[in-house]
Coordinates of C-alpha atoms in Angstrom, one line a residue:
X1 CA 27.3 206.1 110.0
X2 CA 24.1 206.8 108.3
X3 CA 24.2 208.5 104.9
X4 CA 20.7 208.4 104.4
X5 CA 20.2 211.6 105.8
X6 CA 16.7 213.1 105.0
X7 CA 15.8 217.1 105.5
X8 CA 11.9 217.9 106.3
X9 CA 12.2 219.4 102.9
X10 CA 13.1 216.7 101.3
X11 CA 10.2 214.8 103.0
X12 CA 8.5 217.5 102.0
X13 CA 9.4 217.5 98.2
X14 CA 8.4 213.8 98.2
X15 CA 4.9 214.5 99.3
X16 CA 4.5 217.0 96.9
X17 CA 5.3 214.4 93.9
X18 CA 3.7 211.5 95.6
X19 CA 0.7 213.7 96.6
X20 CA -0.9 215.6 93.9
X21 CA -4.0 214.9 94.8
X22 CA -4.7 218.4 96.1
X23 CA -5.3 220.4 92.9
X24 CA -5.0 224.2 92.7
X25 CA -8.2 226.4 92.6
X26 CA -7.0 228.5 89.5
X27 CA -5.4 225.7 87.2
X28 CA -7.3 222.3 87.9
X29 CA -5.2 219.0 88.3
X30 CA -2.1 218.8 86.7
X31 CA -1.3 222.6 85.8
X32 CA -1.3 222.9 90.4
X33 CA 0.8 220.0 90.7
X34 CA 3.2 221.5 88.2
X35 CA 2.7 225.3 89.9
X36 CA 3.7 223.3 93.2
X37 CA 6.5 221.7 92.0
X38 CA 8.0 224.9 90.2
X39 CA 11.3 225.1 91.8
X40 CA 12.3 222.5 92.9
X41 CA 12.4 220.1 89.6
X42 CA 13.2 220.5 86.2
X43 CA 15.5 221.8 84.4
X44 CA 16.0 225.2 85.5
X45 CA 18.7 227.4 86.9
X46 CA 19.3 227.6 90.3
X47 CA 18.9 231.0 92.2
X48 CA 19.8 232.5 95.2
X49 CA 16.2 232.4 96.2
X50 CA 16.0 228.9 95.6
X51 CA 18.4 227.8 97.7
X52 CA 18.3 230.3 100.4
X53 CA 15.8 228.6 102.9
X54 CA 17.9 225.4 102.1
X55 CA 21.0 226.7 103.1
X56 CA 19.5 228.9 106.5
X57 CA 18.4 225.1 107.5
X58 CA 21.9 223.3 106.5
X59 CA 23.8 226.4 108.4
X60 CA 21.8 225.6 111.6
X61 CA 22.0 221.8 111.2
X62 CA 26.3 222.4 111.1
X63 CA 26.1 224.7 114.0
X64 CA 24.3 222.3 115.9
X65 CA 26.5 219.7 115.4
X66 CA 29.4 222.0 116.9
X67 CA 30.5 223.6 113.4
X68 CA 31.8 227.0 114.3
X69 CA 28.9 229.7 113.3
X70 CA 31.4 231.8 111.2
X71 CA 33.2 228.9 109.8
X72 CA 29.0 227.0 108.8
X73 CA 28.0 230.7 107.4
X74 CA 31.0 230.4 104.9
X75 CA 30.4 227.3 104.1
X76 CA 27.1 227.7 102.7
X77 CA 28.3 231.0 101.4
X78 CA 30.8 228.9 99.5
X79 CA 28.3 226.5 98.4
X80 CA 25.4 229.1 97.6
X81 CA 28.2 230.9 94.9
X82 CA 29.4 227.5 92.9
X83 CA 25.5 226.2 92.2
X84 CA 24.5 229.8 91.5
X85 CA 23.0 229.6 87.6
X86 CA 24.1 226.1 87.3
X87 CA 21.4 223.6 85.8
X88 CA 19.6 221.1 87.6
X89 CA 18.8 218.6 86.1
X90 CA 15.3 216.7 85.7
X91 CA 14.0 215.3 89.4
X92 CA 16.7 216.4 91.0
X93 CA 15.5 218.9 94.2
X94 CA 17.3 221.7 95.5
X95 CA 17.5 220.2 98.6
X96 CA 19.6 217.3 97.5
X97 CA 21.6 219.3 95.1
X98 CA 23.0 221.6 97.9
X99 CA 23.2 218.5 100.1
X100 CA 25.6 216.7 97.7
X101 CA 27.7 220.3 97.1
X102 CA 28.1 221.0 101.0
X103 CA 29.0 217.4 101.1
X104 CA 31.7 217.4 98.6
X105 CA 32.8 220.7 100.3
X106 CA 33.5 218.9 103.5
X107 CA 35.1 215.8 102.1
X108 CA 37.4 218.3 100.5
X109 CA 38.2 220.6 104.1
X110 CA 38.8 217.3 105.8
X111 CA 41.6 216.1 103.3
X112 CA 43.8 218.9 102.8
X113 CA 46.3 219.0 100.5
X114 CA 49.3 218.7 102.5
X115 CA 49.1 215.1 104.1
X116 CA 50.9 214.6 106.8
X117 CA 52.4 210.7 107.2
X118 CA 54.8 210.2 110.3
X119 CA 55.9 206.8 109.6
X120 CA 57.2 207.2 106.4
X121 CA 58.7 211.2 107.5
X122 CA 60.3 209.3 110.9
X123 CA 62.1 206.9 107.8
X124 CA 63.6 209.6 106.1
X125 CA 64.9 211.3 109.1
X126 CA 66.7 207.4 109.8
X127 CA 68.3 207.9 106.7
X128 CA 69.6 211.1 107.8
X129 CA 70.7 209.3 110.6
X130 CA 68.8 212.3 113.4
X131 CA 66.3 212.2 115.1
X132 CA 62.4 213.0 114.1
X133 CA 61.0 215.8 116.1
X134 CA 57.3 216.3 117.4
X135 CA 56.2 219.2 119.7
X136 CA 53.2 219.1 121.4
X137 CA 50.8 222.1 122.3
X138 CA 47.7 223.5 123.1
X139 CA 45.7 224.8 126.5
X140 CA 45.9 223.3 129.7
X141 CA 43.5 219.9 130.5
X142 CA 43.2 218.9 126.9
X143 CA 44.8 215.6 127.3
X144 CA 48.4 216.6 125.5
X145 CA 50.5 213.9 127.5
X146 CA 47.8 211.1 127.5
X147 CA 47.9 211.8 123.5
X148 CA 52.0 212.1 123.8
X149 CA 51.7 208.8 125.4
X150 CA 49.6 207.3 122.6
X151 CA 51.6 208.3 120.0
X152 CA 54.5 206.8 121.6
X153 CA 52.7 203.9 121.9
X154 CA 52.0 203.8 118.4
X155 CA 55.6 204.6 117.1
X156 CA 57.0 202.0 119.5
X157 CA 54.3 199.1 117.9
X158 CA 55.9 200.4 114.6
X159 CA 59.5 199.8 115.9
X160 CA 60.8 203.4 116.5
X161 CA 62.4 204.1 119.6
X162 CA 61.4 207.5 121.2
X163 CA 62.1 209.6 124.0
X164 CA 59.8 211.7 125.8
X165 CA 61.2 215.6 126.1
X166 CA 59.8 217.2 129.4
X167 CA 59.4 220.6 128.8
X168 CA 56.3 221.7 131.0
X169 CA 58.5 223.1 133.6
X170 CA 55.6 224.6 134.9
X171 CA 52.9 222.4 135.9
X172 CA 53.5 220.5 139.2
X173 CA 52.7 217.2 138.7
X174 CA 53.9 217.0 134.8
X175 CA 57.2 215.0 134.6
X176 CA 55.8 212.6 136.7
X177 CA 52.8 212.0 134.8
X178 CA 55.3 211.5 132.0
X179 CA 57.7 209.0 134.0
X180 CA 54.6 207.0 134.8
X181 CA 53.4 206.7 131.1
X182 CA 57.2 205.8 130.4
X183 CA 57.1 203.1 133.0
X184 CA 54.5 201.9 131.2
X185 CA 55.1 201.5 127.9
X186 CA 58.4 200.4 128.9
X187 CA 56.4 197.0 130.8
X188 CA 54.4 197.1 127.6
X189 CA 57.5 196.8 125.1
X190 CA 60.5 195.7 127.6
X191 CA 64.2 196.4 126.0
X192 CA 64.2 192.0 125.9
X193 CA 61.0 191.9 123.6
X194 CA 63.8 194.3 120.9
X195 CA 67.0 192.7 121.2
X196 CA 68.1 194.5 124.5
X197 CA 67.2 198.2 122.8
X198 CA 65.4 200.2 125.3
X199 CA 62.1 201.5 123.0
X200 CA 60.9 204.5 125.3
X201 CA 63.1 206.7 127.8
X202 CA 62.1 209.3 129.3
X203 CA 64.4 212.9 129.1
X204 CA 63.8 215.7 132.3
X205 CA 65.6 218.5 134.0
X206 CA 63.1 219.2 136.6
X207 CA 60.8 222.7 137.0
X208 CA 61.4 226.0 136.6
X209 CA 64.0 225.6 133.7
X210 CA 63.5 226.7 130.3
X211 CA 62.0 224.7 128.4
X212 CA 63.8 225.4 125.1
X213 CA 66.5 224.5 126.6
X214 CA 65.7 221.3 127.7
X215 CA 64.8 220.0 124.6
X216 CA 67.7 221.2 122.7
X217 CA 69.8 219.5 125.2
X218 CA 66.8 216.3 124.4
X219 CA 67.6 216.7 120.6
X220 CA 71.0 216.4 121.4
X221 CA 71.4 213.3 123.6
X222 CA 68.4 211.5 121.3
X223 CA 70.5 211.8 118.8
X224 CA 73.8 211.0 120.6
X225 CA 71.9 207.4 122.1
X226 CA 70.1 206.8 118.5
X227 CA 66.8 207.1 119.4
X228 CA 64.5 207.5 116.5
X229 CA 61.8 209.9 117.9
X230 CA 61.8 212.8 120.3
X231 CA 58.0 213.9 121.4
X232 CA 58.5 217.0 122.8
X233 CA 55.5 218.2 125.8
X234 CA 55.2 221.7 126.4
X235 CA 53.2 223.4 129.2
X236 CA 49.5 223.8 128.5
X237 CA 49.0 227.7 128.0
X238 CA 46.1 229.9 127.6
X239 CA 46.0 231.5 123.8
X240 CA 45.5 235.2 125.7
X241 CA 48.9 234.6 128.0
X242 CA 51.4 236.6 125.7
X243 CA 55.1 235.4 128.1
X244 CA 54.3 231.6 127.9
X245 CA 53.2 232.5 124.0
X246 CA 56.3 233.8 123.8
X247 CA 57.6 230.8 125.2
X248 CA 56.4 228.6 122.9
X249 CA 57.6 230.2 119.8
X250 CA 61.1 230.6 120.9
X251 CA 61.1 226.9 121.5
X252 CA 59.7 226.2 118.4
X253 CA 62.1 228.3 116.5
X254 CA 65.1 227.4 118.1
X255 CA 64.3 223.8 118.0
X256 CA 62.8 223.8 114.4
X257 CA 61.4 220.5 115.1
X258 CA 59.8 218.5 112.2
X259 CA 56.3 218.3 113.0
X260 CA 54.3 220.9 115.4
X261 CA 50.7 219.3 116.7
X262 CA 48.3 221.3 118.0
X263 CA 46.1 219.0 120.7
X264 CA 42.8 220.3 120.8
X265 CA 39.5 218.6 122.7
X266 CA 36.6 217.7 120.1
X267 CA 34.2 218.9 122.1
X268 CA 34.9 222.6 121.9
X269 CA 33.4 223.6 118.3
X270 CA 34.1 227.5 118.3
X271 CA 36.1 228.0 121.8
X272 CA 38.7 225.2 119.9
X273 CA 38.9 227.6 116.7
X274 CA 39.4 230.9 118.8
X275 CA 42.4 228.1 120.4
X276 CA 44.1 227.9 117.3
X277 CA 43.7 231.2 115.0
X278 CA 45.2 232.3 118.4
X279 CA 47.8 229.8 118.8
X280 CA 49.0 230.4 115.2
X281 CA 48.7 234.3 115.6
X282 CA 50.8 234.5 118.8
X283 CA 54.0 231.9 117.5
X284 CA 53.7 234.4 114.2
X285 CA 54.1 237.7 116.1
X286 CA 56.4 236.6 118.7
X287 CA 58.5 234.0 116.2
X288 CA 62.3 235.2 115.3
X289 CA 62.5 233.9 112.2
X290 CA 61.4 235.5 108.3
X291 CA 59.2 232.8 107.6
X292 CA 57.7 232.0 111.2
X293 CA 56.8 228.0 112.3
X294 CA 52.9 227.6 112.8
X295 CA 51.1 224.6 113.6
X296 CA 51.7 221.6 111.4
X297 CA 48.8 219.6 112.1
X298 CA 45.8 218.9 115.0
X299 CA 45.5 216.2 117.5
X300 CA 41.8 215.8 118.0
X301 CA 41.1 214.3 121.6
X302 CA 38.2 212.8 123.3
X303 CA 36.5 212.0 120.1
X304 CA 34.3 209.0 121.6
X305 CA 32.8 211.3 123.5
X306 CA 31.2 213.7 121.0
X307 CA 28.5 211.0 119.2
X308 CA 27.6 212.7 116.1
X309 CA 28.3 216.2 116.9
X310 CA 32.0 216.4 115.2
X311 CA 31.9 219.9 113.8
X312 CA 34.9 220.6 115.6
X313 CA 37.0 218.8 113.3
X314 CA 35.7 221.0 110.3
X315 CA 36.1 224.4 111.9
X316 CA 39.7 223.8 113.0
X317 CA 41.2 222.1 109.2
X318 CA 38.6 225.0 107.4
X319 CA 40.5 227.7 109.7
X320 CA 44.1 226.6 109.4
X321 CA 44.0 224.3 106.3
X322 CA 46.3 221.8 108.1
X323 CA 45.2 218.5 108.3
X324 CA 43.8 216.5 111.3
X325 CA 46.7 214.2 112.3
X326 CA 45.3 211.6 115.3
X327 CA 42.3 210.9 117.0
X328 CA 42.3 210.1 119.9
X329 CA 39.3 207.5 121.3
X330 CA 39.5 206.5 124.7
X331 CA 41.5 205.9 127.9
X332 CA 43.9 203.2 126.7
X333 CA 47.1 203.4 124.4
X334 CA 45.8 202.1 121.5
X335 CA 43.1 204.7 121.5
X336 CA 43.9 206.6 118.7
X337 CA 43.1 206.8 115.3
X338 CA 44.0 208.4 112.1
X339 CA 40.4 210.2 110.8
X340 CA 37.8 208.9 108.1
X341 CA 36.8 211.8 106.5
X342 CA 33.7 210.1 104.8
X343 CA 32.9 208.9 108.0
X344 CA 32.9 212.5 109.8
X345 CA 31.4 214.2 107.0
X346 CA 28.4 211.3 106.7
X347 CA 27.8 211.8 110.9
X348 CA 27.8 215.7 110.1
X349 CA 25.3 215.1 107.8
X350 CA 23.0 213.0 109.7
X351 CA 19.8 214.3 111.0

């Protein structure tokens, strides 16, 4: 990715220094190029003024690259209130001093403070001798048990054993989808290639059951036959649909499981947020417990499709402060990725 990102005011500013060649009718040479450059070099304090038309041009720059409109207005916002009355220094422009700020404020969104490491978590659940516990959710189509698949991939290649929980009871079509990707990984990592341990099994009860249920009984025999992970998929459901909501947060709270992942399609910058405030809302209010289970953490999908337009990846950590988990990249298994937050911010930034 290109840093070198350069706003027509920038360009602008340069002209202005390299081009003083135009003096001013009232102050001859040099006291024009100095009235022209009033503002934006120098030690001086920086004002509201100064750096409104900056930040009206950064605001629109985030929302077209698929920030969230309410989520790129608070940003600047945000911005706007730390430089307020701080000094510039000499040659430095407003431009590239709200740049850097808004820069640094994104860095900082993208790597919240609560990190979340499966590898090392899945260790310390070994030690507890249980199993480690991932639910899945999000709306219908966004790719949760491609991304299920993936990350079983992944946790096998690390040398976990896992078993895949069936709980869309709904969908026609979903446990089969899930034995296929099992059949799968199991030619890809064969019980022979792990001293006769069978690495990925699949665990189903069929439609129309309830799907709390299932994967209690999952937990239960996961832990009985040793396996290390259980990846729990859940039916896609709309944020709005208030029974499968309810659903959904009675199998999350009876089934505390260890890490909740939200899966949530890159491409959707504002339609993705309104997902997850939702999503979050909906297993608060209908949750049974004091302290109700939210989201843990978000699996961005279809992130090679997007090119530089990755605002969706800022709206949904700024809404929920949780951090973004996977990436996935592609069609194949070892499509996913954990995500460089340099990297997002630096295509953000790009012109």
């Amino acid at each position: 990715y290109d840093l070198e990102y350069e706003s027509d005011d920038e360009a602008e500013e340069e002209k202005v220094i390299q081009n003083p060649s135009k003096p001013s009718a009232k102050k001859g040479g040099l006291g024009g190029m100095f009235g022209m450059l009033k503002g934006l070099v120098g030690s001086k304090s920086l004002t509201r003024e100064d750096m409104d038309p900056v930040l009206e041009k950064m605001k629109d720059h985030l929302i077209a690259k698929n920030v969230a409109a309410e989520i790129a207005v608070q940003l600047c916002e945000s911005v706007a209130k730390k430089l307020e009355g701080k000094v510039m220094g000499t040659f430095t422009t407003v431009t590239s001093t709200v740049k850097q700020a808004l820069q640094e404020a994104l860095v900082q969104i993208l790597q919240p403070q609560r990190r979340v490491d499966v590898l090392r978590d899945v260790m310390d659940a070994q030690r507890h001798r249980r199993p480690y516990v991932v639910t899945f959710c999000g709306v219908n189509g966004v790719g949760k048990s491609t991304n299920l698949a993936k990350i079983s991939f992944w946790l096998i290649e690390n040398g976990f054993s896992v078993l895949i929980a069936a709980c869309d009871t709904f969908r026609a079509g979903a446990v089969e989808q899930l034995r296929t990707h099992t059949r799968r990984l199991n030619a890809l990592h064969p019980p022979e290639s792990h001293g006769g341990r069978t690495m990925v099994q699949l665990y189903e009860k069929g439609y129309g059951k309830d799907a709390a249920g299932i994967a209690m009984e999952a937990i239960s025999y996961a832990r009985n036959q040793g396996f290390d992970v259980v990846l729990v998929d859940t039916a896609g459901r709309m944020q709005d649909n208030a029974p499968l909501m309810t659903a959904l947060a009675k199998l999350i709270a009876v089934n505390a499981p260890d890490l909740v992942l939200f899966v949530g399609e890159a491409l959707v910058g504002n339609e993705a947020v309104d997902q997850l405030v939702k999503f979050n809302k909906a297993l608060a209010d209908h949750s049974m417990a004091q302290t109700p289970r939210l989201i843990d953490g978000i699996v961005l999908t279809k992130f090679d499709t997007i090119d530089d337009k990755v605002g969706a990846a800022i709206s949904m950590t700024y809404i929920t402060s949780k951090p973004i988990v996977f990436v996935g990249t592609g069609q194949t298994y070892c499509d996913l990725r954990s995500l460089n937050a340099k990297a997002v911010v630096a295509a953000l930034m790009k012109a």
